[in-house]
PDB file of C-alpha atoms and ligand atoms in Angstrom:
ATOM      1  CA  UNK U 304      87.458  94.790 119.491  1.00 44.00           C
ATOM      2  CA  UNK U 305      88.465  97.192 116.929  1.00 46.00           C
ATOM      3  CA  UNK U 306      90.256 100.230 119.167  1.00 50.00           C
ATOM      4  CA  UNK U 307      92.173 102.475 118.101  1.00 65.00           C
ATOM      5  CA  UNK U 308      95.733 101.822 116.993  1.00 82.00           C
ATOM      6  CA  UNK U 309      94.382  98.817 115.461  1.00 95.00           C
ATOM      7  CA  UNK U 310      95.900  98.530 111.480  1.00 98.00           C
ATOM      8  CA  UNK U 311      93.492  98.825 109.194  1.00 98.00           C
ATOM      9  CA  UNK U 312      95.245  97.228 105.633  1.00 98.00           C
ATOM     10  CA  UNK U 313      94.919  96.707 101.988  1.00 98.00           C
ATOM     11  CA  UNK U 314      96.369  94.238 100.840  1.00 98.00           C
ATOM     12  CA  UNK U 315      98.079  94.693  97.163  1.00 98.00           C
ATOM     13  CA  UNK U 316      98.736  90.738  95.856  1.00 98.00           C
ATOM     14  CA  UNK U 317      99.497  89.350  92.610  1.00 98.00           C
ATOM     15  CA  UNK U 318      99.807  86.140  93.107  1.00 97.00           C
ATOM     16  CA  UNK U 319      99.034  83.062  95.335  1.00 98.00           C
ATOM     17  CA  UNK U 320      98.724  85.151  98.355  1.00 98.00           C
ATOM     18  CA  UNK U 321     100.267  82.712 100.495  1.00 98.00           C
ATOM     19  CA  UNK U 322     101.643  86.295 102.888  1.00 98.00           C
ATOM     20  CA  UNK U 323      98.523  87.784 103.419  1.00 98.00           C
ATOM     21  CA  UNK U 324      97.460  84.226 104.946  1.00 98.00           C
ATOM     22  CA  UNK U 325     100.078  83.693 107.600  1.00 98.00           C
ATOM     23  CA  UNK U 326      98.934  87.555 108.677  1.00 98.00           C
ATOM     24  CA  UNK U 327      94.843  86.212 108.208  1.00 98.00           C
ATOM     25  CA  UNK U 328      95.986  83.721 110.561  1.00 98.00           C
ATOM     26  CA  UNK U 329      97.934  85.851 112.725  1.00 98.00           C
ATOM     27  CA  UNK U 330      95.226  88.763 113.924  1.00 98.00           C
ATOM     28  CA  UNK U 331      92.623  85.910 113.716  1.00 97.00           C
ATOM     29  CA  UNK U 332      95.024  84.319 116.398  1.00 98.00           C
ATOM     30  CA  UNK U 333      94.434  87.879 118.814  1.00 97.00           C
ATOM     31  CA  UNK U 334      98.446  88.440 117.597  1.00 97.00           C
ATOM     32  CA  UNK U 335      98.212  91.376 116.087  1.00 98.00           C
ATOM     33  CA  UNK U 336      95.943  93.801 115.819  1.00 97.00           C
ATOM     34  CA  UNK U 337      95.123  95.218 112.721  1.00 98.00           C
ATOM     35  CA  UNK U 338      92.044  93.922 110.300  1.00 98.00           C
ATOM     36  CA  UNK U 339      92.472  93.878 106.062  1.00 98.00           C
ATOM     37  CA  UNK U 340      90.027  96.076 105.052  1.00 98.00           C
ATOM     38  CA  UNK U 341      90.135  95.250 100.964  1.00 98.00           C
ATOM     39  CA  UNK U 342      92.214  93.247  99.222  1.00 98.00           C
ATOM     40  CA  UNK U 343      93.691  94.792  95.614  1.00 98.00           C
ATOM     41  CA  UNK U 344      95.007  92.749  92.608  1.00 98.00           C
ATOM     42  CA  UNK U 345      96.086  93.301  88.826  1.00 98.00           C
ATOM     43  CA  UNK U 346      95.663  89.739  88.079  1.00 98.00           C
ATOM     44  CA  UNK U 347      91.918  88.779  87.848  1.00 97.00           C
ATOM     45  CA  UNK U 348      91.786  85.458  88.949  1.00 97.00           C
ATOM     46  CA  UNK U 349      95.142  85.154  91.869  1.00 98.00           C
ATOM     47  CA  UNK U 350      95.124  83.244  94.377  1.00 98.00           C
ATOM     48  CA  UNK U 351      95.166  86.167  96.675  1.00 98.00           C
ATOM     49  CA  UNK U 352      92.005  87.338  95.803  1.00 98.00           C
ATOM     50  CA  UNK U 353      89.813  84.133  96.509  1.00 98.00           C
ATOM     51  CA  UNK U 354      92.045  83.548 100.093  1.00 98.00           C
ATOM     52  CA  UNK U 355      90.005  87.113 101.107  1.00 98.00           C
ATOM     53  CA  UNK U 356      87.074  86.210  99.851  1.00 98.00           C
ATOM     54  CA  UNK U 357      87.042  82.903 101.576  1.00 97.00           C
ATOM     55  CA  UNK U 358      87.912  84.820 104.344  1.00 97.00           C
ATOM     56  CA  UNK U 359      85.249  87.358 104.085  1.00 97.00           C
ATOM     57  CA  UNK U 360      87.075  90.371 102.433  1.00 98.00           C
ATOM     58  CA  UNK U 361      86.536  92.347 100.281  1.00 98.00           C
ATOM     59  CA  UNK U 362      88.434  91.815  97.026  1.00 98.00           C
ATOM     60  CA  UNK U 363      88.623  93.818  94.151  1.00 97.00           C
ATOM     61  CA  UNK U 364      90.887  93.516  90.727  1.00 97.00           C
ATOM     62  CA  UNK U 365      92.449  96.488  89.665  1.00 97.00           C
ATOM     63  CA  UNK U 366      93.064  97.136  85.727  1.00 95.00           C
ATOM     64  CA  UNK U 367      96.759  98.277  86.030  1.00 95.00           C
ATOM     65  CA  UNK U 368      96.756  98.020  81.547  1.00 93.00           C
ATOM     66  CA  UNK U 369      98.730  99.546  79.801  1.00 94.00           C
ATOM     67  CA  UNK U 370     101.164  99.635  82.786  1.00 93.00           C
ATOM     68  CA  UNK U 371     102.785  96.027  82.588  1.00 92.00           C
ATOM     69  CA  UNK U 372     105.276  96.512  85.771  1.00 93.00           C
ATOM     70  CA  UNK U 373     104.228 100.124  87.533  1.00 94.00           C
ATOM     71  CA  UNK U 374     100.796 100.916  89.391  1.00 94.00           C
ATOM     72  CA  UNK U 375     100.271 104.468  86.812  1.00 92.00           C
ATOM     73  CA  UNK U 376      98.271 106.154  86.002  1.00 93.00           C
ATOM     74  CA  UNK U 377      94.116 105.726  86.900  1.00 94.00           C
ATOM     75  CA  UNK U 378      93.979 102.581  88.530  1.00 95.00           C
ATOM     76  CA  UNK U 379      96.598 104.076  90.415  1.00 95.00           C
ATOM     77  CA  UNK U 380      94.202 107.123  90.987  1.00 96.00           C
ATOM     78  CA  UNK U 381      91.660 103.989  91.608  1.00 96.00           C
ATOM     79  CA  UNK U 382      93.510 102.344  93.713  1.00 97.00           C
ATOM     80  CA  UNK U 383      94.349 104.983  96.927  1.00 98.00           C
ATOM     81  CA  UNK U 384      90.580 106.362  96.085  1.00 98.00           C
ATOM     82  CA  UNK U 385      89.269 102.821  97.009  1.00 98.00           C
ATOM     83  CA  UNK U 386      91.933 102.607 100.351  1.00 98.00           C
ATOM     84  CA  UNK U 387      90.301 105.937 101.441  1.00 98.00           C
ATOM     85  CA  UNK U 388      87.172 104.633 100.773  1.00 98.00           C
ATOM     86  CA  UNK U 389      87.532 101.460 102.973  1.00 98.00           C
ATOM     87  CA  UNK U 390      89.564 103.484 105.462  1.00 98.00           C
ATOM     88  CA  UNK U 391      92.936 101.607 105.436  1.00 98.00           C
ATOM     89  CA  UNK U 392      95.688 102.955 107.023  1.00 98.00           C
ATOM     90  CA  UNK U 393      97.891 101.263 106.377  1.00 98.00           C
ATOM     91  CA  UNK U 394      99.399  99.400 102.696  1.00 98.00           C
ATOM     92  CA  UNK U 395     101.412  95.741 103.170  1.00 98.00           C
ATOM     93  CA  UNK U 396     101.998  94.548  99.241  1.00 98.00           C
ATOM     94  CA  UNK U 397     102.473  91.113  99.397  1.00 98.00           C
ATOM     95  CA  UNK U 398     104.182  89.160  96.350  1.00 97.00           C
ATOM     96  CA  UNK U 399     102.216  92.677  93.647  1.00 97.00           C
ATOM     97  CA  UNK U 400     103.868  92.883  90.795  1.00 95.00           C
ATOM     98  CA  UNK U 401     104.763  96.447  90.354  1.00 95.00           C
ATOM     99  CA  UNK U 402     106.625  99.145  91.420  1.00 94.00           C
ATOM    100  CA  UNK U 403     105.190 101.588  93.250  1.00 94.00           C
ATOM    101  CA  UNK U 404     104.744 105.552  92.484  1.00 91.00           C
ATOM    102  CA  UNK U 405     104.649 109.163  94.120  1.00 93.00           C
ATOM    103  CA  UNK U 406     101.339 109.324  94.767  1.00 95.00           C
ATOM    104  CA  UNK U 407     100.658 106.778  96.739  1.00 97.00           C
ATOM    105  CA  UNK U 408     103.490 106.714  98.414  1.00 97.00           C
ATOM    106  CA  UNK U 409     102.764 109.843  99.192  1.00 97.00           C
ATOM    107  CA  UNK U 410      98.634 108.490 100.225  1.00 98.00           C
ATOM    108  CA  UNK U 411     100.504 106.314 102.812  1.00 98.00           C
ATOM    109  CA  UNK U 412     103.585 108.334 104.085  1.00 95.00           C
ATOM    110  CA  UNK U 413     105.991 105.121 105.816  1.00 94.00           C
ATOM    111  CA  UNK U 414     102.672 102.713 105.811  1.00 97.00           C
ATOM    112  CA  UNK U 415     103.512 101.279 102.802  1.00 98.00           C
ATOM    113  CA  UNK U 416     105.864  97.273 103.919  1.00 98.00           C
ATOM    114  CA  UNK U 417     107.328  95.532 101.685  1.00 98.00           C
ATOM    115  CA  UNK U 418     108.144  91.835 101.686  1.00 98.00           C
ATOM    116  CA  UNK U 419     111.715  90.810  99.649  1.00 98.00           C
ATOM    117  CA  UNK U 420     112.579  87.135  99.667  1.00 98.00           C
ATOM    118  CA  UNK U 421     116.506  88.740 100.156  1.00 98.00           C
ATOM    119  CA  UNK U 422     118.212  90.360 102.358  1.00 98.00           C
ATOM    120  CA  UNK U 423     118.697  93.416 101.019  1.00 98.00           C
ATOM    121  CA  UNK U 424     121.104  95.350 100.444  1.00 98.00           C
ATOM    122  CA  UNK U 425     121.582  91.576  98.440  1.00 98.00           C
ATOM    123  CA  UNK U 426     119.392  90.626  95.194  1.00 98.00           C
ATOM    124  CA  UNK U 427     116.401  93.581  95.795  1.00 97.00           C
ATOM    125  CA  UNK U 428     114.351  92.584  92.046  1.00 95.00           C
ATOM    126  CA  UNK U 429     113.079  89.225  90.551  1.00 94.00           C
ATOM    127  CA  UNK U 430     113.793  86.041  91.564  1.00 96.00           C
ATOM    128  CA  UNK U 431     115.641  87.447  94.387  1.00 97.00           C
ATOM    129  CA  UNK U 432     115.898  83.682  96.135  1.00 96.00           C
ATOM    130  CA  UNK U 433     117.037  82.309  92.611  1.00 97.00           C
ATOM    131  CA  UNK U 434     119.409  85.659  92.191  1.00 98.00           C
ATOM    132  CA  UNK U 435     121.188  84.677  95.661  1.00 97.00           C
ATOM    133  CA  UNK U 436     121.339  80.912  94.468  1.00 96.00           C
ATOM    134  CA  UNK U 437     122.655  81.313  91.448  1.00 97.00           C
ATOM    135  CA  UNK U 438     125.471  83.758  92.942  1.00 98.00           C
ATOM    136  CA  UNK U 439     126.382  80.990  95.860  1.00 97.00           C
ATOM    137  CA  UNK U 440     125.685  83.069  99.152  1.00 98.00           C
ATOM    138  CA  UNK U 441     125.626  80.753 101.884  1.00 98.00           C
ATOM    139  CA  UNK U 442     122.904  82.857 103.960  1.00 98.00           C
ATOM    140  CA  UNK U 443     119.819  83.610 101.922  1.00 98.00           C
ATOM    141  CA  UNK U 444     116.649  85.166 103.595  1.00 98.00           C
ATOM    142  CA  UNK U 445     113.747  88.118 103.985  1.00 98.00           C
ATOM    143  CA  UNK U 446     113.230  91.452 104.583  1.00 98.00           C
ATOM    144  CA  UNK U 447     110.312  93.603 105.517  1.00 98.00           C
ATOM    145  CA  UNK U 448     110.263  97.020 104.315  1.00 98.00           C
ATOM    146  CA  UNK U 449     108.353  99.900 104.396  1.00 98.00           C
ATOM    147  CA  UNK U 450     107.930 101.363 100.629  1.00 97.00           C
ATOM    148  CA  UNK U 451     110.279 104.414  99.028  1.00 96.00           C
ATOM    149  CA  UNK U 452     110.311 105.449  95.960  1.00 93.00           C
ATOM    150  CA  UNK U 453     113.174 102.145  94.987  1.00 94.00           C
ATOM    151  CA  UNK U 454     113.333  99.443  94.213  1.00 94.00           C
ATOM    152  CA  UNK U 455     113.485  97.539  97.876  1.00 96.00           C
ATOM    153  CA  UNK U 456     115.302 100.452  98.806  1.00 97.00           C
ATOM    154  CA  UNK U 457     113.404 101.523 101.623  1.00 97.00           C
ATOM    155  CA  UNK U 458     114.509 101.607 105.070  1.00 98.00           C
ATOM    156  CA  UNK U 459     114.354  97.229 106.880  1.00 98.00           C
ATOM    157  CA  UNK U 460     112.296  96.502 109.561  1.00 98.00           C
ATOM    158  CA  UNK U 461     113.216  93.151 109.816  1.00 98.00           C
ATOM    159  CA  UNK U 462     115.105  90.845 107.962  1.00 98.00           C
ATOM    160  CA  UNK U 463     115.805  86.696 108.944  1.00 98.00           C
ATOM    161  CA  UNK U 464     118.109  83.819 107.152  1.00 98.00           C
ATOM    162  CA  UNK U 465     118.099  80.724 107.082  1.00 98.00           C
ATOM    163  CA  UNK U 466     121.413  78.599 105.559  1.00 98.00           C
ATOM    164  CA  UNK U 467     121.665  77.630 102.647  1.00 97.00           C
ATOM    165  CA  UNK U 468     122.454  73.756 101.900  1.00 97.00           C
ATOM    166  CA  UNK U 469     123.990  71.742 100.041  1.00 95.00           C
ATOM    167  CA  UNK U 470     120.782  69.886  99.035  1.00 95.00           C
ATOM    168  CA  UNK U 471     119.262  72.557  98.260  1.00 95.00           C
ATOM    169  CA  UNK U 472     118.009  73.951  94.076  1.00 96.00           C
ATOM    170  CA  UNK U 473     116.314  76.710  93.962  1.00 97.00           C
ATOM    171  CA  UNK U 474     113.570  76.156  94.777  1.00 97.00           C
ATOM    172  CA  UNK U 475     114.005  74.116  98.153  1.00 97.00           C
ATOM    173  CA  UNK U 476     115.459  76.810  99.476  1.00 98.00           C
ATOM    174  CA  UNK U 477     112.157  79.957  97.927  1.00 97.00           C
ATOM    175  CA  UNK U 478     109.979  77.099  99.853  1.00 98.00           C
ATOM    176  CA  UNK U 479     112.674  77.726 102.717  1.00 98.00           C
ATOM    177  CA  UNK U 480     112.351  81.808 102.408  1.00 98.00           C
ATOM    178  CA  UNK U 481     108.947  81.602 102.448  1.00 98.00           C
ATOM    179  CA  UNK U 482     108.055  80.339 105.544  1.00 98.00           C
ATOM    180  CA  UNK U 483     110.634  83.221 107.534  1.00 98.00           C
ATOM    181  CA  UNK U 484     108.399  85.312 105.686  1.00 98.00           C
ATOM    182  CA  UNK U 485     105.012  83.939 106.712  1.00 98.00           C
ATOM    183  CA  UNK U 486     106.838  84.888 110.397  1.00 98.00           C
ATOM    184  CA  UNK U 487     108.499  87.595 110.021  1.00 98.00           C
ATOM    185  CA  UNK U 488     105.512  89.800 107.738  1.00 98.00           C
ATOM    186  CA  UNK U 489     102.844  89.448 110.732  1.00 98.00           C
ATOM    187  CA  UNK U 490     105.947  89.970 112.912  1.00 98.00           C
ATOM    188  CA  UNK U 491     106.345  93.365 111.776  1.00 98.00           C
ATOM    189  CA  UNK U 492     102.537  94.463 112.028  1.00 98.00           C
ATOM    190  CA  UNK U 493     102.539  93.510 115.584  1.00 97.00           C
ATOM    191  CA  UNK U 494     105.971  95.656 116.486  1.00 97.00           C
ATOM    192  CA  UNK U 495     104.167  98.491 113.913  1.00 97.00           C
ATOM    193  CA  UNK U 496     100.380  98.250 115.258  1.00 97.00           C
ATOM    194  CA  UNK U 497     101.974  97.817 118.944  1.00 96.00           C
ATOM    195  CA  UNK U 498     103.854 101.292 118.476  1.00 95.00           C
ATOM    196  CA  UNK U 499     107.400  99.447 118.957  1.00 96.00           C
ATOM    197  CA  UNK U 500     109.036 100.817 115.287  1.00 96.00           C
ATOM    198  CA  UNK U 501     110.392 103.366 115.849  1.00 95.00           C
ATOM    199  CA  UNK U 502     112.505 106.150 112.089  1.00 94.00           C
ATOM    200  CA  UNK U 503     115.052 106.938 112.861  1.00 95.00           C
ATOM    201  CA  UNK U 504     116.732 108.527 108.895  1.00 91.00           C
ATOM    202  CA  UNK U 505     117.166 105.313 107.246  1.00 93.00           C
ATOM    203  CA  UNK U 506     117.731 102.657 110.383  1.00 96.00           C
ATOM    204  CA  UNK U 507     113.710 101.286 111.814  1.00 97.00           C
ATOM    205  CA  UNK U 508     114.541 101.431 115.550  1.00 97.00           C
ATOM    206  CA  UNK U 509     112.996  98.857 117.330  1.00 95.00           C
ATOM    207  CA  UNK U 510     111.645  99.215 121.093  1.00 91.00           C
ATOM    208  CA  UNK U 511     111.311  96.320 121.689  1.00 78.00           C
ATOM    209  CA  UNK U 512     114.345  93.765 120.435  1.00 72.00           C
ATOM    210  CA  UNK U 513     114.123  90.910 122.457  1.00 70.00           C
ATOM    211  CA  UNK U 514     111.382  89.964 121.520  1.00 67.00           C
ATOM    212  CA  UNK U 515     112.227  90.084 117.313  1.00 72.00           C
ATOM    213  CA  UNK U 516     114.999  87.157 118.255  1.00 67.00           C
ATOM    214  CA  UNK U 517     113.295  85.304 120.437  1.00 59.00           C
ATOM    215  CA  UNK U 518     110.277  84.725 119.093  1.00 59.00           C
ATOM    216  CA  UNK U 519     109.956  81.744 116.712  1.00 51.00           C
ATOM    217  CA  UNK U 520     106.485  82.360 115.123  1.00 53.00           C
TER     218      UNK U 520
HETATM  219  C1  GRF G 624     107.177  85.962  98.145  1.00 85.14           C
HETATM  220  O1  GRF G 624     107.581  84.776  97.914  1.00 85.14           O
HETATM  221  C2  GRF G 624     107.451  87.882  98.117  1.00 85.14           C
HETATM  222  O2  GRF G 624     109.110  87.574  98.404  1.00 85.14           O
HETATM  223  C3  GRF G 624     107.265  88.448  97.075  1.00 85.14           C
HETATM  224  O3  GRF G 624     106.140  87.551  96.102  1.00 85.14           O
HETATM  225  C4  GRF G 624     106.363  85.974  96.536  1.00 85.14           C
HETATM  226  C5  GRF G 624     105.100  86.431  97.476  1.00 85.14           C
HETATM  227  O4  GRF G 624     103.801  85.533  98.007  1.00 85.14           O
HETATM  228  N1  GRF G 624     107.275  89.619  96.924  1.00 85.14           N
HETATM  229  P1  GRF G 624     102.635  85.120  98.514  1.00 85.14           P
HETATM  230  O5  GRF G 624     101.415  85.460  97.063  1.00 85.14           O
HETATM  231  O6  GRF G 624     102.602  86.094  99.029  1.00 85.14           O
HETATM  232  O7  GRF G 624     102.375  83.521  98.361  1.00 85.14           O
END
């Protein structure tokens, strides 16, 4: 049932869309009170679009040229327009490979979330799981955070960690980090929709911290 509290999510992604799928699965299971209103991708044939279509979610390819690494110019304005048109109140970056800038950030203040495959502030930027593995870190993981104007610098909502095993390759580590991402992202959205996140400076206080510690889903 759609109540006032139901998150109205717009997803931006560039790749496989496994994080979006984990969110869809938790919505369908009734564990996250949210609705995905639209999925936008800068990659025309991205699997994330296919997954969304299969679930009956409106999708659109956003031509972000001439920029290669940022969402800027007319594409950014169109993106904001589309999110508003679809009544979105929360933007979920799910493997979106572009930096988002002030106009979008200002249109959804503290309502844009991202997932990063490392324990921030360690290893921001690209291929963070490989950075952690190359560095020889003993612990790796993922971070769900609010998005600000920096690269992977926004206030942290949830982190999940795993040990780096002697037997890990960078790719094996990445796969295990992704399994944690699929728990963390829906969990963060559930806390958001349940009104359990309080933002104090750059600290996000979870009012139901025990639920996060014991929830293994
Ligand atoms: C994830 O590893 C996420 O941490 C990073 O991009 C990847 C997206 O994967 N930001 P998917 O498209 O959700 O499968």
